Amino acid sequence: MEGSQVKGGRYKMKILHTADWHLGAYVGPQCDDPYKRMENTMRCLEKLVDTVRKEQPDIILICGDIFHQAKVWADRALTEVRVAADYINRLSQFAPIAILYGTPNHDGISQYETLEQMTPGITYFTGPGIRTLLTNSGPIQVAGLPGFDKGHFRAQFPGLSAEEENQVFSQQLDTIIQGLSAQVEPSIPSVLMAHHTVIGCEIDNGQHVFQANEVILNSTILENSNFDLVCLGHIHKAQIVGDIFKKLIFYSGSLDAFTFNDE
């Protein structure tokens, strides 16, 4: 959870930031029974609801990868969507919620379309955008930068090597962030939700990422943006990235242990 005084001394807001639920029936570090794994994640979600009830945040941000697999059998998919919708609706009793689409192989568009139908009043970002939400403490601008779909950009940049793709696609993300930042109204607090790897972050095995390895966000672009706060998903290790005196940039970490490294 992040609670911070926004720049300019306008007013304080308490923000609950969560990500990477990875709901699904699959073997995890806690046990070899995929269904008990799902039960364990639900216990973590119960703890999340208890935390929201206790802390009474102004807004709740869910930064992607609600689900573990985008393509699963219909009965399992329906179960996972129902579970997600139930907890989202329970959380929405306490504060407005914004939800970000995560990595395409984890979060399916059809899953999110169904979630939207089952969770009225929730703000979803399945594409880049910015919206103003009303909270008990006042309005807040929320921008969303969902997980990256390389297939969408490959048609525009054919014939690139894997390393060239990562560099070009990373530059595209920088451009999108700058475009969202330009839309920020300075008099209203603002937060960027993103589901990406940021240069300088520490991944779950303790290693630091390098630009050639994957599509990444440039921490300098984030630090120079007009957003008061950056809330991230995708990396499962909870951490602050970069210089807190320049910008508050947080990974919430995974809600439940997804791998033995997470554990």
mmCIF file of C-alpha atoms in Angstrom:
data_model
loop_
_atom_site.group_PDB
_atom_site.id
_atom_site.type_symbol
_atom_site.label_atom_id
_atom_site.label_comp_id
_atom_site.label_asym_id
_atom_site.label_seq_id
_atom_site.Cartn_x
_atom_site.Cartn_y
_atom_site.Cartn_z
ATOM 1 C CA MET A 1 0.000 0.000 0.000
ATOM 2 C CA GLU A 2 1.217 3.482 -0.840
ATOM 3 C CA GLY A 3 0.126 6.625 0.971
ATOM 4 C CA SER A 4 1.841 9.818 -0.063
ATOM 5 C CA GLN A 5 1.599 13.595 0.022
ATOM 6 C CA VAL A 6 1.242 14.635 -3.599
ATOM 7 C CA LYS A 7 3.320 17.467 -4.990
ATOM 8 C CA GLY A 8 2.185 21.001 -4.335
ATOM 9 C CA GLY A 9 0.613 20.093 -0.972
ATOM 10 C CA ARG A 10 -2.834 19.682 -2.551
ATOM 11 C CA TYR A 11 -4.175 16.841 -0.391
ATOM 12 C CA LYS A 12 -3.211 13.408 0.840
ATOM 13 C CA MET A 13 -4.521 10.198 -0.706
ATOM 14 C CA LYS A 14 -4.172 6.633 0.507
ATOM 15 C CA ILE A 15 -3.684 4.201 -2.386
ATOM 16 C CA LEU A 16 -3.805 0.425 -2.190
ATOM 17 C CA HIS A 17 -1.635 -1.025 -4.938
ATOM 18 C CA THR A 18 -1.757 -4.732 -5.789
ATOM 19 C CA ALA A 19 -0.863 -6.845 -8.812
ATOM 20 C CA ASP A 20 -0.033 -10.321 -10.103
ATOM 21 C CA TRP A 21 -2.752 -12.388 -8.445
ATOM 22 C CA HIS A 22 -2.202 -15.174 -11.010
ATOM 23 C CA LEU A 23 -5.499 -16.843 -10.234
ATOM 24 C CA GLY A 24 -5.582 -20.375 -11.565
ATOM 25 C CA ALA A 25 -5.421 -24.096 -10.908
ATOM 26 C CA TYR A 26 -1.739 -24.899 -11.331
ATOM 27 C CA VAL A 27 1.074 -26.302 -9.215
ATOM 28 C CA GLY A 28 2.789 -23.701 -7.037
ATOM 29 C CA PRO A 29 5.532 -23.659 -4.407
ATOM 30 C CA GLN A 30 3.077 -24.332 -1.569
ATOM 31 C CA CYS A 31 1.787 -27.694 -2.786
ATOM 32 C CA ASP A 32 1.579 -30.065 -5.750
ATOM 33 C CA ASP A 33 -2.227 -29.961 -5.906
ATOM 34 C CA PRO A 34 -3.360 -27.295 -8.413
ATOM 35 C CA TYR A 35 -6.744 -26.874 -6.715
ATOM 36 C CA LYS A 36 -5.170 -26.290 -3.320
ATOM 37 C CA ARG A 37 -2.971 -23.698 -4.993
ATOM 38 C CA MET A 38 -6.155 -21.852 -6.011
ATOM 39 C CA GLU A 39 -7.429 -22.103 -2.440
ATOM 40 C CA ASN A 40 -4.171 -20.596 -1.171
ATOM 41 C CA THR A 41 -4.485 -17.632 -3.539
ATOM 42 C CA MET A 42 -8.050 -17.098 -2.335
ATOM 43 C CA ARG A 43 -6.778 -16.982 1.253
ATOM 44 C CA CYS A 44 -4.374 -14.260 0.139
ATOM 45 C CA LEU A 45 -7.294 -12.397 -1.436
ATOM 46 C CA GLU A 46 -9.198 -12.670 1.841
ATOM 47 C CA LYS A 47 -6.223 -11.031 3.527
ATOM 48 C CA LEU A 48 -6.324 -8.306 0.879
ATOM 49 C CA VAL A 49 -10.004 -7.628 1.637
ATOM 50 C CA ASP A 50 -9.212 -7.486 5.369
ATOM 51 C CA THR A 51 -6.392 -5.000 4.676
ATOM 52 C CA VAL A 52 -8.701 -2.769 2.640
ATOM 53 C CA ARG A 53 -11.340 -2.902 5.382
ATOM 54 C CA LYS A 54 -8.753 -1.883 7.971
ATOM 55 C CA GLU A 55 -6.852 0.757 5.981
ATOM 56 C CA GLN A 56 -9.805 2.345 4.125
ATOM 57 C CA PRO A 57 -7.831 3.507 1.054
ATOM 58 C CA ASP A 58 -9.149 6.224 -1.217
ATOM 59 C CA ILE A 59 -8.565 4.119 -4.331
ATOM 60 C CA ILE A 60 -7.495 0.577 -5.219
ATOM 61 C CA LEU A 61 -5.176 -0.109 -8.172
ATOM 62 C CA ILE A 62 -4.856 -3.653 -9.567
ATOM 63 C CA CYS A 63 -1.890 -3.580 -11.941
ATOM 64 C CA GLY A 64 -2.346 -6.623 -14.149
ATOM 65 C CA ASP A 65 -2.006 -10.408 -14.326
ATOM 66 C CA ILE A 66 -5.154 -11.175 -12.385
ATOM 67 C CA PHE A 67 -5.143 -14.555 -14.140
ATOM 68 C CA HIS A 68 -2.386 -17.090 -14.683
ATOM 69 C CA GLN A 69 -3.364 -18.380 -18.132
ATOM 70 C CA ALA A 70 -5.226 -16.556 -20.870
ATOM 71 C CA LYS A 71 -6.360 -19.710 -22.677
ATOM 72 C CA VAL A 72 -7.863 -22.452 -20.524
ATOM 73 C CA TRP A 73 -10.827 -24.828 -20.731
ATOM 74 C CA ALA A 74 -14.221 -23.151 -20.412
ATOM 75 C CA ASP A 75 -15.158 -24.590 -17.010
ATOM 76 C CA ARG A 76 -11.869 -23.507 -15.448
ATOM 77 C CA ALA A 77 -12.033 -20.094 -17.105
ATOM 78 C CA LEU A 78 -15.533 -19.482 -15.761
ATOM 79 C CA THR A 79 -14.478 -20.483 -12.249
ATOM 80 C CA GLU A 80 -11.468 -18.160 -12.295
ATOM 81 C CA VAL A 81 -13.472 -15.220 -13.672
ATOM 82 C CA ARG A 82 -16.191 -15.754 -11.051
ATOM 83 C CA VAL A 83 -13.605 -15.793 -8.248
ATOM 84 C CA ALA A 84 -11.923 -12.638 -9.566
ATOM 85 C CA ALA A 85 -15.266 -10.857 -10.012
ATOM 86 C CA ASP A 86 -16.361 -11.777 -6.491
ATOM 87 C CA TYR A 87 -13.264 -10.279 -4.871
ATOM 88 C CA ILE A 88 -13.288 -7.206 -7.102
ATOM 89 C CA ASN A 89 -16.925 -6.511 -6.209
ATOM 90 C CA ARG A 90 -16.149 -6.960 -2.507
ATOM 91 C CA LEU A 91 -13.201 -4.578 -2.732
ATOM 92 C CA SER A 92 -15.313 -2.023 -4.609
ATOM 93 C CA GLN A 93 -17.526 -1.629 -1.539
ATOM 94 C CA PHE A 94 -14.672 0.264 0.111
ATOM 95 C CA ALA A 95 -13.148 2.385 -2.663
ATOM 96 C CA PRO A 96 -13.117 3.014 -6.434
ATOM 97 C CA ILE A 97 -11.034 0.491 -8.363
ATOM 98 C CA ALA A 98 -8.914 0.773 -11.515
ATOM 99 C CA ILE A 99 -7.752 -2.461 -13.151
ATOM 100 C CA LEU A 100 -4.983 -2.817 -15.722
ATOM 101 C CA TYR A 101 -4.684 -5.533 -18.360
ATOM 102 C CA GLY A 102 -1.459 -7.484 -17.819
ATOM 103 C CA THR A 103 0.721 -9.762 -19.913
ATOM 104 C CA PRO A 104 -1.278 -11.210 -22.856
ATOM 105 C CA ASN A 105 -0.360 -14.836 -22.116
ATOM 106 C CA HIS A 106 -1.711 -14.433 -18.562
ATOM 107 C CA ASP A 107 -4.656 -12.031 -18.930
ATOM 108 C CA GLY A 108 -7.019 -12.820 -21.798
ATOM 109 C CA ILE A 109 -9.087 -10.068 -23.423
ATOM 110 C CA SER A 110 -12.173 -12.308 -23.260
ATOM 111 C CA GLN A 111 -11.589 -12.789 -19.514
ATOM 112 C CA TYR A 112 -11.451 -9.036 -19.025
ATOM 113 C CA GLU A 113 -14.537 -8.452 -21.173
ATOM 114 C CA THR A 114 -16.448 -10.900 -18.976
ATOM 115 C CA LEU A 115 -15.052 -9.281 -15.816
ATOM 116 C CA GLU A 116 -16.280 -5.879 -16.994
ATOM 117 C CA GLN A 117 -19.802 -7.265 -17.362
ATOM 118 C CA MET A 118 -19.673 -8.826 -13.883
ATOM 119 C CA THR A 119 -18.137 -5.825 -12.066
ATOM 120 C CA PRO A 120 -20.147 -2.707 -12.926
ATOM 121 C CA GLY A 121 -18.602 0.640 -12.049
ATOM 122 C CA ILE A 122 -14.987 -0.559 -12.227
ATOM 123 C CA THR A 123 -12.472 1.261 -14.454
ATOM 124 C CA TYR A 124 -10.559 -1.053 -16.801
ATOM 125 C CA PHE A 125 -7.524 -0.268 -18.945
ATOM 126 C CA THR A 126 -7.103 -2.773 -21.785
ATOM 127 C CA GLY A 127 -5.272 -0.141 -23.833
ATOM 128 C CA PRO A 128 -3.263 2.984 -22.991
ATOM 129 C CA GLY A 129 -5.396 5.801 -21.607
ATOM 130 C CA ILE A 130 -6.015 8.265 -18.809
ATOM 131 C CA ARG A 131 -9.164 8.901 -16.770
ATOM 132 C CA THR A 132 -10.164 10.986 -13.769
ATOM 133 C CA LEU A 133 -11.731 9.048 -10.900
ATOM 134 C CA LEU A 134 -13.552 10.532 -7.915
ATOM 135 C CA THR A 135 -12.526 9.438 -4.404
ATOM 136 C CA ASN A 136 -13.518 10.487 -0.888
ATOM 137 C CA SER A 137 -10.417 12.695 -0.747
ATOM 138 C CA GLY A 138 -10.947 14.281 -4.146
ATOM 139 C CA PRO A 139 -10.341 13.496 -7.836
ATOM 140 C CA ILE A 140 -7.306 11.595 -9.076
ATOM 141 C CA GLN A 141 -6.035 11.091 -12.610
ATOM 142 C CA VAL A 142 -5.257 7.451 -13.363
ATOM 143 C CA ALA A 143 -3.329 6.483 -16.488
ATOM 144 C CA GLY A 144 -2.946 2.904 -17.689
ATOM 145 C CA LEU A 145 -0.172 1.287 -19.722
ATOM 146 C CA PRO A 146 -1.127 -2.402 -20.132
ATOM 147 C CA GLY A 147 1.217 -5.324 -20.754
ATOM 148 C CA PHE A 148 2.963 -5.431 -24.103
ATOM 149 C CA ASP A 149 1.692 -7.397 -27.103
ATOM 150 C CA LYS A 150 4.624 -7.732 -29.504
ATOM 151 C CA GLY A 151 2.364 -9.036 -32.260
ATOM 152 C CA HIS A 152 0.597 -5.666 -32.416
ATOM 153 C CA PHE A 153 3.851 -3.838 -33.226
ATOM 154 C CA ARG A 154 5.561 -6.448 -35.394
ATOM 155 C CA ALA A 155 3.362 -5.561 -38.363
ATOM 156 C CA GLN A 156 4.619 -1.974 -38.130
ATOM 157 C CA PHE A 157 8.307 -2.980 -37.778
ATOM 158 C CA PRO A 158 8.883 -6.135 -39.844
ATOM 159 C CA GLY A 159 12.215 -7.880 -40.241
ATOM 160 C CA LEU A 160 13.835 -6.882 -36.942
ATOM 161 C CA SER A 161 16.003 -9.207 -34.876
ATOM 162 C CA ALA A 162 14.857 -10.062 -31.350
ATOM 163 C CA GLU A 163 17.257 -7.540 -29.830
ATOM 164 C CA GLU A 164 16.265 -4.835 -32.328
ATOM 165 C CA GLU A 165 12.596 -5.529 -31.598
ATOM 166 C CA ASN A 166 13.098 -5.052 -27.879
ATOM 167 C CA GLN A 167 14.891 -1.755 -28.424
ATOM 168 C CA VAL A 168 12.299 -0.400 -30.876
ATOM 169 C CA PHE A 169 9.332 -1.582 -28.819
ATOM 170 C CA SER A 170 10.839 -0.091 -25.669
ATOM 171 C CA GLN A 171 11.098 3.244 -27.483
ATOM 172 C CA GLN A 172 7.428 2.922 -28.416
ATOM 173 C CA LEU A 173 6.538 2.514 -24.741
ATOM 174 C CA ASP A 174 8.549 5.629 -23.885
ATOM 175 C CA THR A 175 6.564 7.564 -26.497
ATOM 176 C CA ILE A 176 3.251 6.325 -25.081
ATOM 177 C CA ILE A 177 4.244 7.346 -21.530
ATOM 178 C CA GLN A 178 5.264 10.797 -22.718
ATOM 179 C CA GLY A 179 1.925 11.129 -24.491
ATOM 180 C CA LEU A 180 -0.026 10.135 -21.373
ATOM 181 C CA SER A 181 2.113 12.444 -19.231
ATOM 182 C CA ALA A 182 1.314 15.383 -21.520
ATOM 183 C CA GLN A 183 -2.401 14.911 -20.733
ATOM 184 C CA VAL A 184 -1.957 15.309 -16.960
ATOM 185 C CA GLU A 185 -3.701 18.271 -15.345
ATOM 186 C CA PRO A 186 -1.154 19.643 -12.827
ATOM 187 C CA SER A 187 -3.784 20.695 -10.270
ATOM 188 C CA ILE A 188 -5.097 17.128 -9.808
ATOM 189 C CA PRO A 189 -3.053 14.241 -8.301
ATOM 190 C CA SER A 190 -2.019 11.633 -10.861
ATOM 191 C CA VAL A 191 -0.795 8.052 -10.951
ATOM 192 C CA LEU A 192 0.490 5.841 -13.749
ATOM 193 C CA MET A 193 -0.365 2.135 -13.687
ATOM 194 C CA ALA A 194 1.920 -0.020 -15.836
ATOM 195 C CA HIS A 195 2.608 -3.733 -16.283
ATOM 196 C CA HIS A 196 6.208 -3.801 -17.459
ATOM 197 C CA THR A 197 9.827 -4.263 -16.467
ATOM 198 C CA VAL A 198 11.617 -1.058 -15.484
ATOM 199 C CA ILE A 199 15.369 -0.594 -15.922
ATOM 200 C CA GLY A 200 17.073 -1.024 -12.561
ATOM 201 C CA CYS A 201 14.469 -3.249 -10.947
ATOM 202 C CA GLU A 202 15.421 -6.509 -9.251
ATOM 203 C CA ILE A 203 13.685 -9.633 -10.517
ATOM 204 C CA ASP A 204 12.664 -12.501 -8.250
ATOM 205 C CA ASN A 205 15.979 -14.365 -8.510
ATOM 206 C CA GLY A 206 17.942 -11.318 -7.380
ATOM 207 C CA GLN A 207 19.242 -10.411 -10.850
ATOM 208 C CA HIS A 208 18.927 -6.981 -12.430
ATOM 209 C CA VAL A 209 17.540 -6.719 -15.959
ATOM 210 C CA PHE A 210 19.390 -5.333 -18.949
ATOM 211 C CA GLN A 211 17.786 -3.538 -21.850
ATOM 212 C CA ALA A 212 18.642 -6.139 -24.504
ATOM 213 C CA ASN A 213 16.850 -8.943 -22.649
ATOM 214 C CA GLU A 214 13.252 -7.783 -23.055
ATOM 215 C CA VAL A 215 10.924 -4.869 -23.673
ATOM 216 C CA ILE A 216 11.504 -2.461 -20.810
ATOM 217 C CA LEU A 217 10.450 0.907 -19.450
ATOM 218 C CA ASN A 218 13.080 3.600 -19.096
ATOM 219 C CA SER A 219 13.196 4.746 -15.460
ATOM 220 C CA THR A 220 14.373 8.193 -16.574
ATOM 221 C CA ILE A 221 11.212 8.633 -18.660
ATOM 222 C CA LEU A 222 9.127 7.716 -15.616
ATOM 223 C CA GLU A 223 11.077 10.046 -13.314
ATOM 224 C CA ASN A 224 10.668 12.950 -15.746
ATOM 225 C CA SER A 225 6.945 12.350 -16.292
ATOM 226 C CA ASN A 226 4.197 14.508 -14.779
ATOM 227 C CA PHE A 227 2.804 11.642 -12.693
ATOM 228 C CA ASP A 228 3.011 11.919 -8.917
ATOM 229 C CA LEU A 229 3.205 8.150 -8.469
ATOM 230 C CA VAL A 230 3.958 5.081 -10.624
ATOM 231 C CA CYS A 231 2.390 1.750 -9.588
ATOM 232 C CA LEU A 232 3.720 -1.318 -11.365
ATOM 233 C CA GLY A 233 2.912 -4.963 -11.926
ATOM 234 C CA HIS A 234 4.792 -7.782 -13.701
ATOM 235 C CA ILE A 235 7.870 -8.156 -11.445
ATOM 236 C CA HIS A 236 6.924 -10.330 -8.467
ATOM 237 C CA LYS A 237 9.399 -8.827 -5.996
ATOM 238 C CA ALA A 238 7.986 -5.901 -4.015
ATOM 239 C CA GLN A 239 10.359 -2.938 -4.309
ATOM 240 C CA ILE A 240 10.941 0.732 -4.922
ATOM 241 C CA VAL A 241 12.717 1.536 -8.202
ATOM 242 C CA GLY A 242 15.039 4.469 -8.679
ATOM 243 C CA ASP A 243 15.456 7.616 -6.611
ATOM 244 C CA ILE A 244 12.458 8.301 -4.339
ATOM 245 C CA PHE A 245 13.384 11.992 -4.309
ATOM 246 C CA LYS A 246 12.747 12.125 -8.054
ATOM 247 C CA LYS A 247 9.643 9.918 -8.286
ATOM 248 C CA LEU A 248 7.759 7.324 -6.268
ATOM 249 C CA ILE A 249 7.940 4.168 -8.408
ATOM 250 C CA PHE A 250 6.673 0.958 -6.792
ATOM 251 C CA TYR A 251 6.273 -2.726 -7.607
ATOM 252 C CA SER A 252 3.704 -4.222 -5.234
ATOM 253 C CA GLY A 253 5.017 -7.745 -5.792
ATOM 254 C CA SER A 254 2.849 -10.810 -6.326
ATOM 255 C CA LEU A 255 -0.076 -11.403 -4.000
ATOM 256 C CA ASP A 256 0.707 -15.130 -3.717
ATOM 257 C CA ALA A 257 3.967 -16.982 -4.361
ATOM 258 C CA PHE A 258 4.013 -17.846 -8.052
ATOM 259 C CA THR A 259 7.402 -19.605 -8.118
ATOM 260 C CA PHE A 260 9.891 -20.896 -5.564
ATOM 261 C CA ASN A 261 11.868 -17.685 -6.051
ATOM 262 C CA ASP A 262 8.754 -15.730 -5.045
ATOM 263 C CA GLU A 263 8.377 -17.943 -2.003
#
